[in-house]
Amino acid sequence: MVQTIKISREEMNFINNLLNLSGDEIYQKYGYKRDETIIHTAKFSNGIEADIKLVICEEESPYTEGVLLHDGYELTCTDPDDTYDGEWDFEVNGVKYIVLVEVEN
């Protein structure tokens, strides 16, 4: 199963900028605090959802992760990463879920 999340170029540039700052720099520049997140959600036809997240940290740089959910319950998640756009892969009960995060044209 494949879903695509389209993000404006401005928002993708903002997210990529955040990924290059420390938690303190993000707070000083934008006011985001520890554990605040930017989330985009892909919805699959069988009720499964995937949240692609950028998580702000206090002492460290932010990180990205993907979380696969059903009825609000976490099924699986990815390892922390430092890239937001591109392909996010999940697998639950032998079913593969792929989320593509792309910039809108």
GROMACS .gro file of N, CA and C in nm:
model
  315
    1MET      N    1   0.085  -0.116   0.000
    1MET     CA    2   0.000   0.000   0.000
    1MET      C    3   0.090   0.123   0.000
    2VAL      N    4   0.056   0.218  -0.086
    2VAL     CA    5   0.139   0.338  -0.101
    2VAL      C    6   0.052   0.462  -0.092
    3GLN      N    7   0.097   0.560  -0.015
    3GLN     CA    8   0.032   0.690  -0.008
    3GLN      C    9   0.140   0.797  -0.022
    4THR      N   10   0.100   0.913  -0.075
    4THR     CA   11   0.193   1.025  -0.093
    4THR      C   12   0.145   1.144  -0.012
    5ILE      N   13   0.238   1.206   0.057
    5ILE     CA   14   0.212   1.332   0.128
    5ILE      C   15   0.283   1.441   0.048
    6LYS      N   16   0.209   1.542   0.005
    6LYS     CA   17   0.266   1.655  -0.068
    6LYS      C   18   0.278   1.774   0.028
    7ILE      N   19   0.396   1.834   0.031
    7ILE     CA   20   0.424   1.947   0.118
    7ILE      C   21   0.472   2.063   0.032
    8SER      N   22   0.432   2.184   0.068
    8SER     CA   23   0.477   2.301  -0.009
    8SER      C   24   0.629   2.314   0.002
    9ARG      N   25   0.689   2.373  -0.098
    9ARG     CA   26   0.834   2.393  -0.098
    9ARG      C   27   0.876   2.476   0.022
   10GLU      N   28   0.796   2.578   0.057
   10GLU     CA   29   0.829   2.663   0.171
   10GLU      C   30   0.832   2.582   0.302
   11GLU      N   31   0.732   2.495   0.320
   11GLU     CA   32   0.728   2.416   0.443
   11GLU      C   33   0.843   2.315   0.446
   12MET      N   34   0.875   2.254   0.333
   12MET     CA   35   0.986   2.159   0.330
   12MET      C   36   1.117   2.230   0.360
   13ASN      N   37   1.135   2.350   0.305
   13ASN     CA   38   1.256   2.427   0.335
   13ASN      C   39   1.264   2.459   0.484
   14PHE      N   40   1.149   2.494   0.544
   14PHE     CA   41   1.144   2.524   0.687
   14PHE      C   42   1.183   2.400   0.769
   15ILE      N   43   1.126   2.285   0.735
   15ILE     CA   44   1.157   2.161   0.806
   15ILE      C   45   1.305   2.126   0.792
   16ASN      N   46   1.358   2.138   0.671
   16ASN     CA   47   1.499   2.107   0.651
   16ASN      C   48   1.589   2.205   0.726
   17ASN      N   49   1.546   2.330   0.736
   17ASN     CA   50   1.621   2.429   0.815
   17ASN      C   51   1.622   2.388   0.962
   18LEU      N   52   1.505   2.347   1.015
   18LEU     CA   53   1.498   2.303   1.155
   18LEU      C   54   1.592   2.186   1.181
   19LEU      N   55   1.602   2.095   1.085
   19LEU     CA   56   1.686   1.977   1.102
   19LEU      C   57   1.834   2.011   1.114
   20ASN      N   58   1.871   2.132   1.073
   20ASN     CA   59   2.010   2.175   1.079
   20ASN      C   60   2.040   2.264   1.200
   21LEU      N   61   1.943   2.280   1.290
   21LEU     CA   62   1.962   2.364   1.408
   21LEU      C   63   1.959   2.279   1.534
   22SER      N   64   2.016   2.331   1.640
   22SER     CA   65   2.005   2.264   1.770
   22SER      C   66   1.871   2.299   1.833
   23GLY      N   67   1.832   2.225   1.937
   23GLY     CA   68   1.707   2.255   2.007
   23GLY      C   69   1.705   2.397   2.060
   24ASP      N   70   1.817   2.443   2.114
   24ASP     CA   71   1.825   2.579   2.168
   24ASP      C   72   1.810   2.683   2.057
   25GLU      N   73   1.873   2.659   1.943
   25GLU     CA   74   1.863   2.752   1.830
   25GLU      C   75   1.718   2.758   1.779
   26ILE      N   76   1.651   2.644   1.776
   26ILE     CA   77   1.512   2.641   1.731
   26ILE      C   78   1.424   2.722   1.826
   27TYR      N   79   1.447   2.704   1.956
   27TYR     CA   80   1.369   2.779   2.054
   27TYR      C   81   1.396   2.930   2.040
   28GLN      N   82   1.522   2.968   2.028
   28GLN     CA   83   1.557   3.110   2.017
   28GLN      C   84   1.499   3.173   1.891
   29LYS      N   85   1.502   3.100   1.781
   29LYS     CA   86   1.460   3.155   1.651
   29LYS      C   87   1.309   3.144   1.627
   30TYR      N   88   1.248   3.032   1.670
   30TYR     CA   89   1.108   3.007   1.636
   30TYR      C   90   1.016   2.986   1.756
   31GLY      N   91   1.073   2.968   1.875
   31GLY     CA   92   0.991   2.950   1.995
   31GLY      C   93   0.942   2.808   2.018
   32TYR      N   94   0.984   2.714   1.931
   32TYR     CA   95   0.944   2.574   1.953
   32TYR      C   96   1.018   2.519   2.074
   33LYS      N   97   0.948   2.441   2.156
   33LYS     CA   98   1.006   2.383   2.276
   33LYS      C   99   1.022   2.233   2.261
   34ARG      N  100   1.086   2.174   2.361
   34ARG     CA  101   1.110   2.030   2.363
   34ARG      C  102   0.979   1.954   2.344
   35ASP      N  103   0.985   1.849   2.266
   35ASP     CA  104   0.875   1.757   2.237
   35ASP      C  105   0.765   1.815   2.148
   36GLU      N  106   0.780   1.939   2.102
   36GLU     CA  107   0.684   1.989   2.003
   36GLU      C  108   0.716   1.918   1.871
   37THR      N  109   0.613   1.894   1.792
   37THR     CA  110   0.632   1.820   1.668
   37THR      C  111   0.562   1.887   1.551
   38ILE      N  112   0.614   1.858   1.434
   38ILE     CA  113   0.547   1.889   1.308
   38ILE      C  114   0.508   1.754   1.252
   39ILE      N  115   0.381   1.737   1.219
   39ILE     CA  116   0.330   1.606   1.176
   39ILE      C  117   0.252   1.619   1.045
   40HIS      N  118   0.276   1.525   0.957
   40HIS     CA  119   0.194   1.508   0.837
   40HIS      C  120   0.145   1.363   0.839
   41THR      N  121   0.019   1.344   0.803
   41THR     CA  122  -0.043   1.212   0.813
   41THR      C  123  -0.087   1.161   0.676
   42ALA      N  124  -0.056   1.035   0.650
   42ALA     CA  125  -0.106   0.964   0.531
   42ALA      C  126  -0.210   0.864   0.578
   43LYS      N  127  -0.323   0.857   0.508
   43LYS     CA  128  -0.431   0.766   0.544
   43LYS      C  129  -0.446   0.659   0.437
   44PHE      N  130  -0.441   0.534   0.481
   44PHE     CA  131  -0.457   0.422   0.389
   44PHE      C  132  -0.603   0.377   0.388
   45SER      N  133  -0.643   0.308   0.282
   45SER     CA  134  -0.784   0.271   0.262
   45SER      C  135  -0.836   0.173   0.367
   46ASN      N  136  -0.750   0.103   0.438
   46ASN     CA  137  -0.794   0.005   0.537
   46ASN      C  138  -0.800   0.062   0.680
   47GLY      N  139  -0.794   0.195   0.691
   47GLY     CA  140  -0.804   0.257   0.823
   47GLY      C  141  -0.671   0.280   0.893
   48ILE      N  142  -0.564   0.229   0.836
   48ILE     CA  143  -0.430   0.251   0.891
   48ILE      C  144  -0.384   0.392   0.854
   49GLU      N  145  -0.314   0.458   0.948
   49GLU     CA  146  -0.258   0.590   0.923
   49GLU      C  147  -0.109   0.588   0.954
   50ALA      N  148  -0.035   0.672   0.884
   50ALA     CA  149   0.108   0.687   0.912
   50ALA      C  150   0.135   0.835   0.940
   51ASP      N  151   0.192   0.863   1.056
   51ASP     CA  152   0.234   0.997   1.091
   51ASP      C  153   0.383   1.009   1.063
   52ILE      N  154   0.419   1.108   0.984
   52ILE     CA  155   0.559   1.141   0.962
   52ILE      C  156   0.585   1.265   1.046
   53LYS      N  157   0.685   1.256   1.136
   53LYS     CA  158   0.702   1.360   1.237
   53LYS      C  159   0.845   1.414   1.243
   54LEU      N  160   0.852   1.543   1.272
   54LEU     CA  161   0.977   1.605   1.312
   54LEU      C  162   0.960   1.639   1.459
   55VAL      N  163   1.049   1.589   1.543
   55VAL     CA  164   1.038   1.606   1.688
   55VAL      C  165   1.149   1.699   1.736
   56ILE      N  166   1.109   1.806   1.806
   56ILE     CA  167   1.204   1.903   1.860
   56ILE      C  168   1.259   1.850   1.992
   57CYS      N  169   1.390   1.859   2.009
   57CYS     CA  170   1.455   1.816   2.132
   57CYS      C  171   1.512   1.939   2.204
   58GLU      N  172   1.541   1.924   2.331
   58GLU     CA  173   1.592   2.037   2.408
   58GLU      C  174   1.742   2.055   2.388
   59GLU      N  175   1.819   1.951   2.414
   59GLU     CA  176   1.965   1.961   2.411
   59GLU      C  177   2.025   1.921   2.276
   60GLU      N  178   1.952   1.842   2.199
   60GLU     CA  179   2.006   1.787   2.075
   60GLU      C  180   1.935   1.846   1.955
   61SER      N  181   1.983   1.806   1.838
   61SER     CA  182   1.915   1.844   1.715
   61SER      C  183   1.784   1.767   1.706
   62PRO      N  184   1.687   1.820   1.632
   62PRO     CA  185   1.561   1.747   1.616
   62PRO      C  186   1.584   1.619   1.536
   63TYR      N  187   1.484   1.531   1.539
   63TYR     CA  188   1.492   1.409   1.461
   63TYR      C  189   1.357   1.383   1.395
   64THR      N  190   1.359   1.295   1.296
   64THR     CA  191   1.236   1.257   1.228
   64THR      C  192   1.206   1.112   1.260
   65GLU      N  193   1.078   1.078   1.254
   65GLU     CA  194   1.036   0.938   1.270
   65GLU      C  195   0.900   0.920   1.204
   66GLY      N  196   0.872   0.798   1.169
   66GLY     CA  197   0.742   0.761   1.117
   66GLY      C  198   0.675   0.666   1.214
   67VAL      N  199   0.543   0.686   1.233
   67VAL     CA  200   0.467   0.600   1.324
   67VAL      C  201   0.344   0.550   1.249
   68LEU      N  202   0.323   0.421   1.248
   68LEU     CA  203   0.207   0.359   1.185
   68LEU      C  204   0.103   0.333   1.293
   69LEU      N  205  -0.020   0.378   1.270
   69LEU     CA  206  -0.125   0.374   1.371
   69LEU      C  207  -0.252   0.310   1.316
   70HIS      N  208  -0.329   0.248   1.408
   70HIS     CA  209  -0.464   0.202   1.376
   70HIS      C  210  -0.553   0.239   1.494
   71ASP      N  211  -0.656   0.316   1.468
   71ASP     CA  212  -0.747   0.364   1.573
   71ASP      C  213  -0.672   0.432   1.688
   72GLY      N  214  -0.565   0.505   1.653
   72GLY     CA  215  -0.489   0.579   1.753
   72GLY      C  216  -0.384   0.499   1.827
   73TYR      N  217  -0.374   0.369   1.798
   73TYR     CA  218  -0.276   0.285   1.865
   73TYR      C  219  -0.156   0.260   1.773
   74GLU      N  220  -0.037   0.273   1.828
   74GLU     CA  221   0.085   0.253   1.751
   74GLU      C  222   0.103   0.106   1.716
   75LEU      N  223   0.122   0.080   1.585
   75LEU     CA  224   0.149  -0.056   1.537
   75LEU      C  225   0.299  -0.080   1.526
   76THR      N  226   0.370   0.018   1.474
   76THR     CA  227   0.515   0.011   1.459
   76THR      C  228   0.567   0.151   1.432
   77CYS      N  229   0.698   0.166   1.443
   77CYS     CA  230   0.758   0.296   1.412
   77CYS      C  231   0.896   0.274   1.352
   78THR      N  232   0.947   0.379   1.290
   78THR     CA  233   1.080   0.373   1.232
   78THR      C  234   1.184   0.413   1.336
   79ASP      N  235   1.307   0.387   1.306
   79ASP     CA  236   1.416   0.439   1.388
   79ASP      C  237   1.426   0.589   1.365
   80PRO      N  238   1.476   0.664   1.463
   80PRO     CA  239   1.496   0.808   1.441
   80PRO      C  240   1.589   0.831   1.323
   81ASP      N  241   1.563   0.940   1.252
   81ASP     CA  242   1.642   0.973   1.133
   81ASP      C  243   1.660   1.124   1.129
   82ASP      N  244   1.725   1.172   1.023
   82ASP     CA  245   1.747   1.316   1.009
   82ASP      C  246   1.699   1.368   0.874
   83THR      N  247   1.611   1.290   0.808
   83THR     CA  248   1.554   1.329   0.679
   83THR      C  249   1.403   1.320   0.686
   84TYR      N  250   1.334   1.420   0.633
   84TYR     CA  251   1.188   1.422   0.638
   84TYR      C  252   1.127   1.376   0.505
   85ASP      N  253   1.180   1.426   0.396
   85ASP     CA  254   1.124   1.389   0.266
   85ASP      C  255   1.181   1.257   0.220
   86GLY      N  256   1.113   1.198   0.123
   86GLY     CA  257   1.157   1.069   0.070
   86GLY      C  258   1.061   0.958   0.107
   87GLU      N  259   1.112   0.837   0.109
   87GLU     CA  260   1.029   0.717   0.130
   87GLU      C  261   1.038   0.668   0.274
   88TRP      N  262   0.921   0.642   0.332
   88TRP     CA  263   0.909   0.585   0.467
   88TRP      C  264   0.844   0.449   0.454
   89ASP      N  265   0.909   0.344   0.504
   89ASP     CA  266   0.860   0.207   0.489
   89ASP      C  267   0.822   0.148   0.624
   90PHE      N  268   0.706   0.083   0.625
   90PHE     CA  269   0.656   0.013   0.743
   90PHE      C  270   0.608  -0.126   0.700
   91GLU      N  271   0.607  -0.220   0.794
   91GLU     CA  272   0.549  -0.351   0.767
   91GLU      C  273   0.483  -0.404   0.893
   92VAL      N  274   0.357  -0.446   0.878
   92VAL     CA  275   0.281  -0.503   0.990
   92VAL      C  276   0.204  -0.623   0.938
   93ASN      N  277   0.220  -0.736   1.005
   93ASN     CA  278   0.150  -0.859   0.968
   93ASN      C  279   0.166  -0.894   0.820
   94GLY      N  280   0.287  -0.874   0.769
   94GLY     CA  281   0.316  -0.908   0.631
   94GLY      C  282   0.268  -0.808   0.528
   95VAL      N  283   0.205  -0.700   0.572
   95VAL     CA  284   0.158  -0.596   0.479
   95VAL      C  285   0.256  -0.480   0.483
   96LYS      N  286   0.301  -0.437   0.365
   96LYS     CA  287   0.394  -0.324   0.355
   96LYS      C  288   0.315  -0.196   0.332
   97TYR      N  289   0.353  -0.095   0.407
   97TYR     CA  290   0.296   0.039   0.393
   97TYR      C  291   0.410   0.133   0.358
   98ILE      N  292   0.393   0.208   0.251
   98ILE     CA  293   0.496   0.300   0.205
   98ILE      C  294   0.436   0.440   0.198
   99VAL      N  295   0.505   0.534   0.258
   99VAL     CA  296   0.464   0.674   0.251
   99VAL      C  297   0.575   0.751   0.180
  100LEU      N  298   0.536   0.824   0.076
  100LEU     CA  299   0.629   0.908   0.003
  100LEU      C  300   0.601   1.053   0.042
  101VAL      N  301   0.702   1.121   0.093
  101VAL     CA  302   0.689   1.263   0.128
  101VAL      C  303   0.760   1.341   0.019
  102GLU      N  304   0.681   1.424  -0.052
  102GLU     CA  305   0.732   1.497  -0.169
  102GLU      C  306   0.695   1.643  -0.162
  103VAL      N  307   0.771   1.725  -0.234
  103VAL     CA  308   0.741   1.867  -0.247
  103VAL      C  309   0.639   1.885  -0.357
  104GLU      N  310   0.538   1.968  -0.331
  104GLU     CA  311   0.438   1.998  -0.434
  104GLU      C  312   0.504   2.069  -0.551
  105ASN      N  313   0.453   2.045  -0.670
  105ASN     CA  314   0.502   2.116  -0.788
  105ASN      C  315   0.434   2.248  -0.805
   0.00000   0.00000   0.00000
